[in-house]
XYZ file of N, CA and C in Angstrom:
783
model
N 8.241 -42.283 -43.304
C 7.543 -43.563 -43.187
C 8.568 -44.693 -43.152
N 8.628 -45.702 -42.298
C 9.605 -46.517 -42.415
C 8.955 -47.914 -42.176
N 9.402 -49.147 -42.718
C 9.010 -50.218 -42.555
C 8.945 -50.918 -41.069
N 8.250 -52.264 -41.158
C 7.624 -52.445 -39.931
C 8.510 -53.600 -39.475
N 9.193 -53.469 -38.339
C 9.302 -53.951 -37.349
C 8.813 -54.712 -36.129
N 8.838 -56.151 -35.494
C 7.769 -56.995 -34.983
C 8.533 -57.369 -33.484
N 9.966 -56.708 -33.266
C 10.314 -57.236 -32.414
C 9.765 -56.575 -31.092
N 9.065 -55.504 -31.252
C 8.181 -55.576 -29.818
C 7.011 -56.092 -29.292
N 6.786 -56.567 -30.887
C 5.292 -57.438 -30.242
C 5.088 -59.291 -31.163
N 6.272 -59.700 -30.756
C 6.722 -61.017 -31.578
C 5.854 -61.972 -31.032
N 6.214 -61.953 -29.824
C 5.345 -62.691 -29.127
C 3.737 -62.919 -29.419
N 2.951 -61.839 -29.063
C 1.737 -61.451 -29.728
C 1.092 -61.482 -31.562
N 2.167 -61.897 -32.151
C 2.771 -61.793 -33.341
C 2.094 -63.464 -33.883
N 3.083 -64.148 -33.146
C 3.264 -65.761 -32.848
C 1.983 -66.134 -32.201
N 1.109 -65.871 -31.323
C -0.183 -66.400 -30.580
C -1.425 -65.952 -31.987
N -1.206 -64.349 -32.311
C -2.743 -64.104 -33.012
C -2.424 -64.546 -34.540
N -1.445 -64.755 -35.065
C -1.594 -65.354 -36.308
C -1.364 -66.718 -36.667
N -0.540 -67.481 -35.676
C -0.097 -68.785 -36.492
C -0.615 -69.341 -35.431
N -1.015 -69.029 -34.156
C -1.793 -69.688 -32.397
C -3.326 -69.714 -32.973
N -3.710 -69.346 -34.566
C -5.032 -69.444 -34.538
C -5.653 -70.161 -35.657
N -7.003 -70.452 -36.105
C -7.393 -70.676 -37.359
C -6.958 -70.011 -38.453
N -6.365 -68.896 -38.521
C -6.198 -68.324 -39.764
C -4.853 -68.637 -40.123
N -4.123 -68.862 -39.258
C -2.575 -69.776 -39.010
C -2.847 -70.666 -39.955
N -3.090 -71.201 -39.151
C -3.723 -73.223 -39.477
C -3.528 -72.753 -41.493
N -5.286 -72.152 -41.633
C -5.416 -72.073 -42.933
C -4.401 -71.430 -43.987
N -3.865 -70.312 -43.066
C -2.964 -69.959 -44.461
C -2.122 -70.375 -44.643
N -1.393 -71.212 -43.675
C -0.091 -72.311 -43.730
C -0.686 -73.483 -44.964
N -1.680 -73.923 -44.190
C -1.856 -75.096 -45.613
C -2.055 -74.688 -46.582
N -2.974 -73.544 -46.871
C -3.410 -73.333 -48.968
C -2.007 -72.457 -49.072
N -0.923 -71.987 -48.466
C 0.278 -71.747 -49.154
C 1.111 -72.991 -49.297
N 1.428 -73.985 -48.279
C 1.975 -75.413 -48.958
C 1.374 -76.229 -50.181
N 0.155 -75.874 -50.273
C -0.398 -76.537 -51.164
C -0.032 -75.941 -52.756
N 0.054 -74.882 -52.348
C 0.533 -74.087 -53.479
C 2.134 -74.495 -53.885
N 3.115 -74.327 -52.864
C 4.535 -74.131 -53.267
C 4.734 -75.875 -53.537
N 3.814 -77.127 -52.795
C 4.102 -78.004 -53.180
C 4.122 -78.137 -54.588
N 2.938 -77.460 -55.395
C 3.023 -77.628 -57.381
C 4.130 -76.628 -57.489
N 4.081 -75.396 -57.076
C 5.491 -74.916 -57.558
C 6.545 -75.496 -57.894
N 6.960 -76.438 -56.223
C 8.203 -77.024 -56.255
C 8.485 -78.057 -57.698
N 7.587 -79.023 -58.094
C 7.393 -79.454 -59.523
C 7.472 -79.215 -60.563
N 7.517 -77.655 -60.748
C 8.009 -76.873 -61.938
C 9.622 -76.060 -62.156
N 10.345 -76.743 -60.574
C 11.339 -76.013 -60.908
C 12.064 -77.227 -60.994
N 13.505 -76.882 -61.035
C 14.394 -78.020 -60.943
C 14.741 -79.042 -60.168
N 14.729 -80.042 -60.542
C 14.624 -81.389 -59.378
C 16.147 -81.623 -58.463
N 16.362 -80.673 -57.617
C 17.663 -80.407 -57.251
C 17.542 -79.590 -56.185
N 18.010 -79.841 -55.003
C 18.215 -78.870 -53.860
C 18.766 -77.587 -54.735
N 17.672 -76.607 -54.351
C 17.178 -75.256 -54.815
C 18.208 -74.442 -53.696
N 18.498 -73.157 -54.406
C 18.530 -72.363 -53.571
C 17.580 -71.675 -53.486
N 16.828 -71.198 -52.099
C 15.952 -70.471 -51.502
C 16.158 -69.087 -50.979
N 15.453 -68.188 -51.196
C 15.382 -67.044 -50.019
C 14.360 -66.881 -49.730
N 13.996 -67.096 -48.562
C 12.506 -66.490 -47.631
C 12.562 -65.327 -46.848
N 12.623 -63.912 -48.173
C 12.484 -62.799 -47.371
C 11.052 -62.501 -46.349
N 12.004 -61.861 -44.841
C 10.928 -61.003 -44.196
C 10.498 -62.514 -43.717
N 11.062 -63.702 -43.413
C 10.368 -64.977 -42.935
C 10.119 -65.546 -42.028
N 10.266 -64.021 -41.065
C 9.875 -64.422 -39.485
C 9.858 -65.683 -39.041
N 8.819 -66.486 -38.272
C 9.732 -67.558 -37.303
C 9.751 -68.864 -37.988
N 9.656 -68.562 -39.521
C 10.635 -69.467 -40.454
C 9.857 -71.322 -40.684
N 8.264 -70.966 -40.755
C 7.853 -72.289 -40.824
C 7.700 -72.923 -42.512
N 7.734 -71.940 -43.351
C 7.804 -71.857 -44.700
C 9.383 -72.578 -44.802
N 10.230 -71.936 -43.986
C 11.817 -72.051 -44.420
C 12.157 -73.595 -43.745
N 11.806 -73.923 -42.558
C 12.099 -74.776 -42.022
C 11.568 -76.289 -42.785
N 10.266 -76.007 -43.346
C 9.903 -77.306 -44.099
C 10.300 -77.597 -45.484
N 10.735 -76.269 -46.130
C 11.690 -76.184 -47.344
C 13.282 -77.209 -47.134
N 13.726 -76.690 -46.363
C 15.127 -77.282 -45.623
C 14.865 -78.405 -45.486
N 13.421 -79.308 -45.133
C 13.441 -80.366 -44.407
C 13.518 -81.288 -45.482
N 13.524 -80.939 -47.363
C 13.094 -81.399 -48.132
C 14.831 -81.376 -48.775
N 15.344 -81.021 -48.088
C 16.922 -80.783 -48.885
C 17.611 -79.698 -49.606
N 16.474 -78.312 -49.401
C 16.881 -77.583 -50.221
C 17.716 -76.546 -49.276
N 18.495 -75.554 -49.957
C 18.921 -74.217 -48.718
C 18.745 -72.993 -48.920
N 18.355 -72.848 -47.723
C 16.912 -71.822 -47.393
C 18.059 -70.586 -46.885
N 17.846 -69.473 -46.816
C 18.615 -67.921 -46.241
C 17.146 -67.522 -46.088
N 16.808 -67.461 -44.803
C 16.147 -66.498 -43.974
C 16.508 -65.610 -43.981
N 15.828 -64.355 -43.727
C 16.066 -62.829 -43.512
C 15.122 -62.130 -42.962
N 15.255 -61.022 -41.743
C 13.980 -60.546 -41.503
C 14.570 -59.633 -40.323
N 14.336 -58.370 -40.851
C 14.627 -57.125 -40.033
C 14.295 -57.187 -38.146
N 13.680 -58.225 -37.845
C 13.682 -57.941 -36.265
C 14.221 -59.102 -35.859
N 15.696 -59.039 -35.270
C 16.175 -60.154 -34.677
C 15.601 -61.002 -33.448
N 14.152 -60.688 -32.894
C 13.416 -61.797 -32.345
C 13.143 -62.319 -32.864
N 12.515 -62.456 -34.254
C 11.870 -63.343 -35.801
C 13.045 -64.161 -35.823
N 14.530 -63.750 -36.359
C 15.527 -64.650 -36.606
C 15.821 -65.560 -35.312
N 15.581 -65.127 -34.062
C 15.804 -66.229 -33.001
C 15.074 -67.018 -33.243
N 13.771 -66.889 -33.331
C 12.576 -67.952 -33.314
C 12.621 -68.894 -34.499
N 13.268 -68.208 -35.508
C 13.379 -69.433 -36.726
C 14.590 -70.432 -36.671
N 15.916 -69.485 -35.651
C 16.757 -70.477 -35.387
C 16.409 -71.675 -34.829
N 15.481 -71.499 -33.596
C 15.453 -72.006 -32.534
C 14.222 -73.008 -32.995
N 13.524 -72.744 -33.885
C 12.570 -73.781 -34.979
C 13.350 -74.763 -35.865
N 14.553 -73.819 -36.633
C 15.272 -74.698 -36.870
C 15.594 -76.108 -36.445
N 16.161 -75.629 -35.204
C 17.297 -76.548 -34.342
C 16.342 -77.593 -33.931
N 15.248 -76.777 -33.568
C 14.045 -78.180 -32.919
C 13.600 -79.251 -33.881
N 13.762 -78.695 -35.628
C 13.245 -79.629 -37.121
C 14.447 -80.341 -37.115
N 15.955 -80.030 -37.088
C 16.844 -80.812 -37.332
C 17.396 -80.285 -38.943
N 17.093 -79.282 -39.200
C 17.413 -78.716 -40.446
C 18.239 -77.440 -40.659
N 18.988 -76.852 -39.296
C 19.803 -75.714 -39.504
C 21.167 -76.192 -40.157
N 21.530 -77.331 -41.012
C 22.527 -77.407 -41.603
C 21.798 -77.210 -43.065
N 20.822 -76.989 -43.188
C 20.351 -76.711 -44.650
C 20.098 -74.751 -44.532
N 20.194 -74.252 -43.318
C 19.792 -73.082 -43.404
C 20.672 -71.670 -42.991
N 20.427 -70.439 -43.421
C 21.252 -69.226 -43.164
C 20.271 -68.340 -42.670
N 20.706 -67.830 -41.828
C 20.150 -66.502 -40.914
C 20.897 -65.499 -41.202
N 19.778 -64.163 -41.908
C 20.271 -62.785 -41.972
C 19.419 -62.140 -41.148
N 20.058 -61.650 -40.148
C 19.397 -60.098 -39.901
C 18.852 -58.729 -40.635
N 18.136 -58.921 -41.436
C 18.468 -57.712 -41.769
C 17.123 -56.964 -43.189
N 16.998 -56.054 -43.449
C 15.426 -55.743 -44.387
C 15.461 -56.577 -45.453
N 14.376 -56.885 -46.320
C 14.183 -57.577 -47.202
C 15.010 -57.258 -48.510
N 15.034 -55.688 -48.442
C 15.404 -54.731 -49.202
C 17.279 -54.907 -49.358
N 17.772 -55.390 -48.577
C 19.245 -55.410 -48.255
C 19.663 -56.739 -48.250
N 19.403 -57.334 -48.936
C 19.508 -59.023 -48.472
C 20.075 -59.500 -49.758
N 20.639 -58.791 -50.746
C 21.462 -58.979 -52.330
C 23.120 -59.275 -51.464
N 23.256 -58.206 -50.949
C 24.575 -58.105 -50.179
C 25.533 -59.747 -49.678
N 23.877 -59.925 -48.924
C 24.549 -61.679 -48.229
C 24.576 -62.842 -49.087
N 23.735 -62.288 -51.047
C 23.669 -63.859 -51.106
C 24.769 -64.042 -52.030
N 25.139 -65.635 -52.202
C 26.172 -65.890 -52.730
C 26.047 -65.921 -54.256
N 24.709 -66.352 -54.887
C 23.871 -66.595 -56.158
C 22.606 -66.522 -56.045
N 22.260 -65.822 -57.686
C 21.228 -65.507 -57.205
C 19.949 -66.688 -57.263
N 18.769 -66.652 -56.459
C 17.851 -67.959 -55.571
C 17.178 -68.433 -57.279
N 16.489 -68.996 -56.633
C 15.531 -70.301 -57.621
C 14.269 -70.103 -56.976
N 14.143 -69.596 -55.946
C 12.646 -69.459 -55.453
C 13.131 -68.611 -54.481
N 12.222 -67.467 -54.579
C 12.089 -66.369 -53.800
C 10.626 -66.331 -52.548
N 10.718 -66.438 -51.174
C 9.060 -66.803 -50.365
C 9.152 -64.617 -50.085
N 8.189 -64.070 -50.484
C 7.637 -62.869 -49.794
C 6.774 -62.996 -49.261
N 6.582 -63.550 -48.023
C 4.773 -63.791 -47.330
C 3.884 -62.525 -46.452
N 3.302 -61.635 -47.080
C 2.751 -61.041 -46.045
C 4.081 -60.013 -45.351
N 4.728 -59.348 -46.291
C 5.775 -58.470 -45.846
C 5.479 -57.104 -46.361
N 4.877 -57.622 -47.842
C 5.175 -56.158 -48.674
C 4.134 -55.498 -48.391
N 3.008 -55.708 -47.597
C 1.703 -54.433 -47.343
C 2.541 -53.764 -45.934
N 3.745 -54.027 -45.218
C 3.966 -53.750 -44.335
C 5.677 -52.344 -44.385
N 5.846 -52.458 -45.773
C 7.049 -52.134 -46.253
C 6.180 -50.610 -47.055
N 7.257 -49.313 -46.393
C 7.187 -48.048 -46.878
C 7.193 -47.926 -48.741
N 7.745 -48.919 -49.404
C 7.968 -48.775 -50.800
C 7.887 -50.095 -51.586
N 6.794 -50.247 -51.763
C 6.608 -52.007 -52.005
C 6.784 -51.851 -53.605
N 6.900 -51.336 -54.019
C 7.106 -52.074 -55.564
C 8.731 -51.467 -56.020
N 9.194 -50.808 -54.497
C 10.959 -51.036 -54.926
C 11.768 -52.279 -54.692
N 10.736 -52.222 -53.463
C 11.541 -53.595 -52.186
C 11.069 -54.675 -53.664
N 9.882 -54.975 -54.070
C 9.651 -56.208 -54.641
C 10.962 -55.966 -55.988
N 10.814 -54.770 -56.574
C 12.127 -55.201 -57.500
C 13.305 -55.338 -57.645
N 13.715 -55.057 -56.020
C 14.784 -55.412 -56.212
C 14.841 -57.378 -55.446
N 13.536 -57.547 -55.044
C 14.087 -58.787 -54.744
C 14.304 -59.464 -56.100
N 13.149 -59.012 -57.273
C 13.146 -59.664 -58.551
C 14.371 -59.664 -59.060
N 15.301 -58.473 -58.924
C 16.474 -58.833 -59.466
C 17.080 -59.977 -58.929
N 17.080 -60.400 -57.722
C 17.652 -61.741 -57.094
C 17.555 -62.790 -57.550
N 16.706 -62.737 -58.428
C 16.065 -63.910 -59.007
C 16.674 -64.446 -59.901
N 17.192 -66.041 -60.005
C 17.751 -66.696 -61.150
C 16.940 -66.852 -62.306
N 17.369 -66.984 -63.796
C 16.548 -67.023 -64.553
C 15.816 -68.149 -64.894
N 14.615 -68.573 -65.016
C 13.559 -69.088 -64.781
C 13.562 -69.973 -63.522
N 13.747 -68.625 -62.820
C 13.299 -68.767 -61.083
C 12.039 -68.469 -60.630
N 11.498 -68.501 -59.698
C 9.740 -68.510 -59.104
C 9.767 -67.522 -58.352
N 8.754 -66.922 -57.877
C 8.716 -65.685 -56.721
C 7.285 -66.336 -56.464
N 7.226 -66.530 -55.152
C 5.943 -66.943 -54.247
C 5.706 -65.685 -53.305
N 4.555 -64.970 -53.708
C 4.903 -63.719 -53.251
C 2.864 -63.459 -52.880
N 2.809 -63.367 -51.094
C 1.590 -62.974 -50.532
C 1.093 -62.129 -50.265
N 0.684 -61.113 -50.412
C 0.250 -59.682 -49.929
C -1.399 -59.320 -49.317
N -1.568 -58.652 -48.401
C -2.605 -57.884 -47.509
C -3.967 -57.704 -48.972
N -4.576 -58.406 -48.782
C -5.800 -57.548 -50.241
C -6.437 -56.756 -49.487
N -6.485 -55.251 -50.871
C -6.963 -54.230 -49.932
C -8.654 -54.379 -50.383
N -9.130 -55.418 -51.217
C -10.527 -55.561 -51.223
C -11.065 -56.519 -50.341
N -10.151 -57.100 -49.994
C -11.076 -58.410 -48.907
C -11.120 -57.716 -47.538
N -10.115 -56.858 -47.088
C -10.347 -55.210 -46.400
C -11.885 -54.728 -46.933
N -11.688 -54.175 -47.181
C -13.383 -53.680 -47.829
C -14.502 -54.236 -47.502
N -14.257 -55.416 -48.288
C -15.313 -56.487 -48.207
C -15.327 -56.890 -46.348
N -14.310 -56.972 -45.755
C -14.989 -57.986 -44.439
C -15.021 -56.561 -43.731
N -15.233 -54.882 -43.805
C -15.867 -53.890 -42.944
C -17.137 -53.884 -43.536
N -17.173 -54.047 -44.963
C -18.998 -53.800 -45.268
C -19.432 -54.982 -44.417
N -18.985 -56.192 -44.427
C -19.626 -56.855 -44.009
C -20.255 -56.996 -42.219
N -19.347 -56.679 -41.890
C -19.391 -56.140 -39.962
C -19.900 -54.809 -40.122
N -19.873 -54.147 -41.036
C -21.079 -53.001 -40.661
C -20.324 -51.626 -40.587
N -18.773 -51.583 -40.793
C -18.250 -50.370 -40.332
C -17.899 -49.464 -41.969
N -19.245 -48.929 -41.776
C -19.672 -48.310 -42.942
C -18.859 -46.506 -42.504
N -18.922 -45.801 -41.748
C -17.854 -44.515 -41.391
C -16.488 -44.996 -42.019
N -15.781 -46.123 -41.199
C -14.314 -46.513 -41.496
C -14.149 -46.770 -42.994
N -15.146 -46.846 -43.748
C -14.861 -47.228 -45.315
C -15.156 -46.256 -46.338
N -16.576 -45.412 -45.814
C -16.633 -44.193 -46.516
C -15.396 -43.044 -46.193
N -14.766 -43.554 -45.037
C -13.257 -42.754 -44.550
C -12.281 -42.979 -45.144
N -12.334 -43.992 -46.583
C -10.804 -44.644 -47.273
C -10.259 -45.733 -46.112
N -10.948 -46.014 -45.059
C -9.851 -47.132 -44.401
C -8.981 -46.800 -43.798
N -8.380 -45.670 -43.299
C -7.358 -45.028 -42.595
C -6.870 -46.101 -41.368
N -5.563 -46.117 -41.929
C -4.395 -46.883 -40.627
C -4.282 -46.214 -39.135
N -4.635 -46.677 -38.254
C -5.121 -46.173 -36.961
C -3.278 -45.548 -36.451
N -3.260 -45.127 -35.183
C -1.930 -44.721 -35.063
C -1.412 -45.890 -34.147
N -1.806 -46.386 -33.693
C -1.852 -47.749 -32.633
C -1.021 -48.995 -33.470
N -0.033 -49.414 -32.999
C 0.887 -50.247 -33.279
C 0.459 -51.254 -33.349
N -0.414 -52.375 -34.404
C -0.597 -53.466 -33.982
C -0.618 -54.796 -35.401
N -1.370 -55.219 -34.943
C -0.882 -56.637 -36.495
C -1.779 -56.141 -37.365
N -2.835 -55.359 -37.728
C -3.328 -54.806 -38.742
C -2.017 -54.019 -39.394
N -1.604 -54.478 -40.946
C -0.729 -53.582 -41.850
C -0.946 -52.719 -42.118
N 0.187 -52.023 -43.132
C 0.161 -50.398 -42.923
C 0.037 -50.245 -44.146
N -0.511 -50.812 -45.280
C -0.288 -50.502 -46.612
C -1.519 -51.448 -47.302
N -2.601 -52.350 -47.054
C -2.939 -52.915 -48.221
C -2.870 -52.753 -49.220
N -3.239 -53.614 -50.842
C -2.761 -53.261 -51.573
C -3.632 -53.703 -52.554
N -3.793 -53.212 -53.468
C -4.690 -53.406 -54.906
C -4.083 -54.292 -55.736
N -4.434 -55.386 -55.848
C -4.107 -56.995 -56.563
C -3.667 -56.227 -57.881
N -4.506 -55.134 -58.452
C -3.971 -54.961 -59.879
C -2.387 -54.555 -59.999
N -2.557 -53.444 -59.220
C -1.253 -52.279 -59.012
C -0.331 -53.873 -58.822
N -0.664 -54.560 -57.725
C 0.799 -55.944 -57.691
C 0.795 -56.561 -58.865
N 0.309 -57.054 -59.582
C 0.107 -57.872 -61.069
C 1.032 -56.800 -61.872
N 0.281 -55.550 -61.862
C 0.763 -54.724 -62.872
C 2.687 -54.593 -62.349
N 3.238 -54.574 -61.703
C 4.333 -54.245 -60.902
C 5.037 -55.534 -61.641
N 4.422 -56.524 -61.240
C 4.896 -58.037 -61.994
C 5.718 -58.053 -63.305
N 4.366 -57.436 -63.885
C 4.587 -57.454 -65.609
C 5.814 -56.238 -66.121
N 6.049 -55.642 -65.976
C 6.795 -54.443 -65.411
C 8.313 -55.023 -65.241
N 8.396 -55.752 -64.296
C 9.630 -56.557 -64.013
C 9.946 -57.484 -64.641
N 9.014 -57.632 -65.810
C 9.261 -59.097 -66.946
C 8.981 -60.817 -66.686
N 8.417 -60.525 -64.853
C 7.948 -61.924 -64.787
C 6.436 -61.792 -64.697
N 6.103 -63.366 -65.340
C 5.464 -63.884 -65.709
C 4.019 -64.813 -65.002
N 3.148 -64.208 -64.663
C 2.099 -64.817 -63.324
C 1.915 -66.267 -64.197
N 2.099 -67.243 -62.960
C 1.461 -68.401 -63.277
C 0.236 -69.200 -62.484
N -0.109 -68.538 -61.531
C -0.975 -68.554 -60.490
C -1.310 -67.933 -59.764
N -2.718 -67.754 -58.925
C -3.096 -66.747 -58.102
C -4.172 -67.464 -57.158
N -3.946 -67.286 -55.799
C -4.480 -68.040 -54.967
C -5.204 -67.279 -53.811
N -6.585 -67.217 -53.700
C -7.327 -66.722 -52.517
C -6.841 -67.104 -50.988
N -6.369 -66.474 -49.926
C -6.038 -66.673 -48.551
C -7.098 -66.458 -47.908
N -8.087 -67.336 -47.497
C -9.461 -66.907 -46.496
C -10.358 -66.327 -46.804
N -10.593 -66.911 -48.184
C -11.542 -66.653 -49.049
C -13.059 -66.535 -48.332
N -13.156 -67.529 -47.262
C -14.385 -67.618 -46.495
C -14.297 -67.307 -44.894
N -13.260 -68.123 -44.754
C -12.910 -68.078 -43.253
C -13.552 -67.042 -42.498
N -13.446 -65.357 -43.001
C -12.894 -64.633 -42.380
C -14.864 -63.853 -42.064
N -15.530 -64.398 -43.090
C -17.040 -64.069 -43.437
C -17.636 -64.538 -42.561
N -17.581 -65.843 -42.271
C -18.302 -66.508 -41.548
C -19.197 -65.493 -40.224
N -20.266 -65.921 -40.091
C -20.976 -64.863 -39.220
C -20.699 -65.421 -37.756
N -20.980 -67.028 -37.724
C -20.657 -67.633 -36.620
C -19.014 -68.087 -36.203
N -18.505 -67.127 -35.238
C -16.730 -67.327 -35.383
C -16.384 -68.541 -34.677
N -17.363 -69.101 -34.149
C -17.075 -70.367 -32.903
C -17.227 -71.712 -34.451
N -17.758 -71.317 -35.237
C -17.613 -72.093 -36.682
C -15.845 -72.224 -37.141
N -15.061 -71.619 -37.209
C -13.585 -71.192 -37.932
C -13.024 -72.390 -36.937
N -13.467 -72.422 -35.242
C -12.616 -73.775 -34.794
C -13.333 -74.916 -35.131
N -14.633 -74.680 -34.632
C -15.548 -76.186 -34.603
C -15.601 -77.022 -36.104
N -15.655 -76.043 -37.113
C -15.909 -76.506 -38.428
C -14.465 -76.307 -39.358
N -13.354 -76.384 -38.496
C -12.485 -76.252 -39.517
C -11.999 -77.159 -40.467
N -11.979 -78.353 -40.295
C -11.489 -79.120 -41.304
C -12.823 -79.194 -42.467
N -13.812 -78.981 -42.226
C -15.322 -78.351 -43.557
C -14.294 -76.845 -44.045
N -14.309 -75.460 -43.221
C -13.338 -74.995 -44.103
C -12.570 -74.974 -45.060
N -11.443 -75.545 -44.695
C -10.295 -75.785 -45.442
C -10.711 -76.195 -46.477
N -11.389 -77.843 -46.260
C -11.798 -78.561 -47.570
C -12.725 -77.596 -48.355
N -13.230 -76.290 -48.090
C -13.980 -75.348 -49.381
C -12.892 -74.560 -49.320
N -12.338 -73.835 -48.540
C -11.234 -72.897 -49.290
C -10.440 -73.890 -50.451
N -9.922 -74.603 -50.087
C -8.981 -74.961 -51.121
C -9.840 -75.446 -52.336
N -11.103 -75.647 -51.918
C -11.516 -76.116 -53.558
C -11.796 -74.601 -54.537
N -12.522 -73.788 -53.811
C -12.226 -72.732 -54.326
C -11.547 -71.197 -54.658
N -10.258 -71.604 -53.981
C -9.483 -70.724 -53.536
C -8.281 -70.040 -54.653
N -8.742 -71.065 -55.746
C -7.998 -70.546 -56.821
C -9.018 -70.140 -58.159
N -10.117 -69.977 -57.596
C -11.073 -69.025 -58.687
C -11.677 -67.831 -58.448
N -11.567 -67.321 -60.005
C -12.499 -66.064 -59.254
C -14.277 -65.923 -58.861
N -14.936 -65.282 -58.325
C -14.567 -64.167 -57.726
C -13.596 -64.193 -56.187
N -13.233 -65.150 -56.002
C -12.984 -65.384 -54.357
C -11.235 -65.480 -54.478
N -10.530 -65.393 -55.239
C -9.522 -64.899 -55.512
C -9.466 -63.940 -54.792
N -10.003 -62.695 -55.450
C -10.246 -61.420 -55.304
C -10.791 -61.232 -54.076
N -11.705 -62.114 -53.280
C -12.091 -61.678 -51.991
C -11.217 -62.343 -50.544
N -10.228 -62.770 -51.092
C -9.049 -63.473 -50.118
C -8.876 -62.193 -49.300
N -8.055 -62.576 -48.261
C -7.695 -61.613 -47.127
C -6.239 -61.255 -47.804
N -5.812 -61.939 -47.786
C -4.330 -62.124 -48.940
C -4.460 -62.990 -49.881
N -4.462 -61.954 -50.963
C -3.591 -63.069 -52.384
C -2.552 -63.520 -52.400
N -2.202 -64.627 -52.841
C -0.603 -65.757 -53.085
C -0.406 -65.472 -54.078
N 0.595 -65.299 -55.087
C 1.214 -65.223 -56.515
C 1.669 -65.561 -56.650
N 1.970 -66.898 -57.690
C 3.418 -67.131 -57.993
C 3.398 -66.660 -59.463
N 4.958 -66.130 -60.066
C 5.545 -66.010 -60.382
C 6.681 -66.493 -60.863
N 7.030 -66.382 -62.346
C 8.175 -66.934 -63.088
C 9.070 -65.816 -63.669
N 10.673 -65.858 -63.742
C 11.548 -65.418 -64.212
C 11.464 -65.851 -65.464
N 11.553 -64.781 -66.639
C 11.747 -65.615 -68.327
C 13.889 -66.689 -67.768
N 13.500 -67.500 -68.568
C 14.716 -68.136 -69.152
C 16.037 -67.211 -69.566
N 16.922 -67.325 -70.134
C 17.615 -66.587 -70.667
C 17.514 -66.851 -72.119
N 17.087 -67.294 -72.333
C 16.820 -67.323 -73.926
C 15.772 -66.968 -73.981
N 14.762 -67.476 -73.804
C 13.192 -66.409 -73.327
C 13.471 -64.948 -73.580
N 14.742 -64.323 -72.802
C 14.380 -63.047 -72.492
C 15.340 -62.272 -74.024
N 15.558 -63.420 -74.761
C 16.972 -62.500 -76.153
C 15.571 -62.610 -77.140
């Protein structure tokens, strides 16, 4: 089993996720999020790593704020496109490009980050609660991990809801067909539990398309999107709709070093 790779279908990559409403939405309720993050860490150009950060719109608006960002992301079409995002923001002197897995990315850094971005990588990765610990080791002490993952119940929830009652009494099986559906969803607990495990500390948990994705009428997600948004985000950080996100957001805290004696 080996992790996933995007450089043959980057393109297609770039149009069906960030070319659409669900773009739109999960870009904003994750800024909205890392904007309070950013408030809890140190008031100081941060060091950043945005593993797995494909075409780098997380990284590029980080940079734009003064901080420095190291991109990384196993398919060198992703790293063109974030260069080339870069160069167009005016912020590749705040930023570093690695080629290379999420998993391997200790090697390039110089110290270890202050905020760690995992968006939507680890349901796609053969060994997700190695890859996540060793990014945790990267982590400075009382550093953040902003970390998004595939929910494998809002899976569930949006086939009962379309009706594909075979595909669910089947466990959900990953088709053999190469495409932007991930290869791993994942059980919010098993990630929490993985958390605690590694000694950091949840300080938030945020629903990704809590509604969006329900909606019966889909010509609603363009026509009515700014009504959207304004209910996801009001309730996008409670439960039960936490739990029924398409992806959960996490952030995460490193103990202190005195914290941890």
């Amino acid at each position: 089993m080996q992790d996933r790779n995007f450089n043959d279908i980057a393109e297609k990559f770039a149009h069906n996720i960030y070319g659409t409403t669900k773009g739109r939405l999960r870009l904003a309720v994750l800024w909205q999020d890392l904007s309070d993050l950013l408030t809890r860490l140190p008031a100081r150009p941060l060091r950043i790593l945005d593993a797995g950060g494909g075409e780098g719109q997380m990284a590029c608006r980080l940079a734009a704020l003064g901080h420095q960002v190291l991109l990384c992301d196993v398919s060198g079409e992703m790293i063109q496109r974030a260069k080339n995002a870069a160069a167009e923001q005016g912020v590749t002197h705040n930023m570093r490009f690695v080629q290379c897995a999420a998993q391997d990315i200790a090697q390039y850094m110089d110290s270890p980050a202050d905020l760690i971005l995992f968006h939507a990588v680890l349901e796609w990765v053969a060994q997700p609660q190695q890859v996540l610990k060793t990014l945790c080791d990267s982590l400075s002490p009382g550093g953040a991990l902003s970390l998004m993952f595939y929910n494998h119940h809002g899976l569930l929830m949006r086939n009962m809801v379309v009706g594909n009652f075979d595909y669910v009494q089947a466990g959900m099986p990953k088709g053999k067909r190469r495409s932007l559906s991930p290869d791993h969803p994942l059980n919010p607990q098993d990630v929490y539990g993985w958390l605690d495990e590694m000694g950091l500390t949840i300080s938030g948990k945020t629903g990704v398309r809590v509604f969006h994705d329900y909606l019966k009428n889909k010509q609603q997600q363009v026509e009515k999107f700014d009504d959207i948004l304004e209910i996801e985000q009001r309730y996008c950080r409670q439960e039960p709709f936490v739990s029924l996100g398409r992806y959960i957001h996490v952030m995460a805290h490193k103990p202190h070093l005195k914290d941890a004696l």
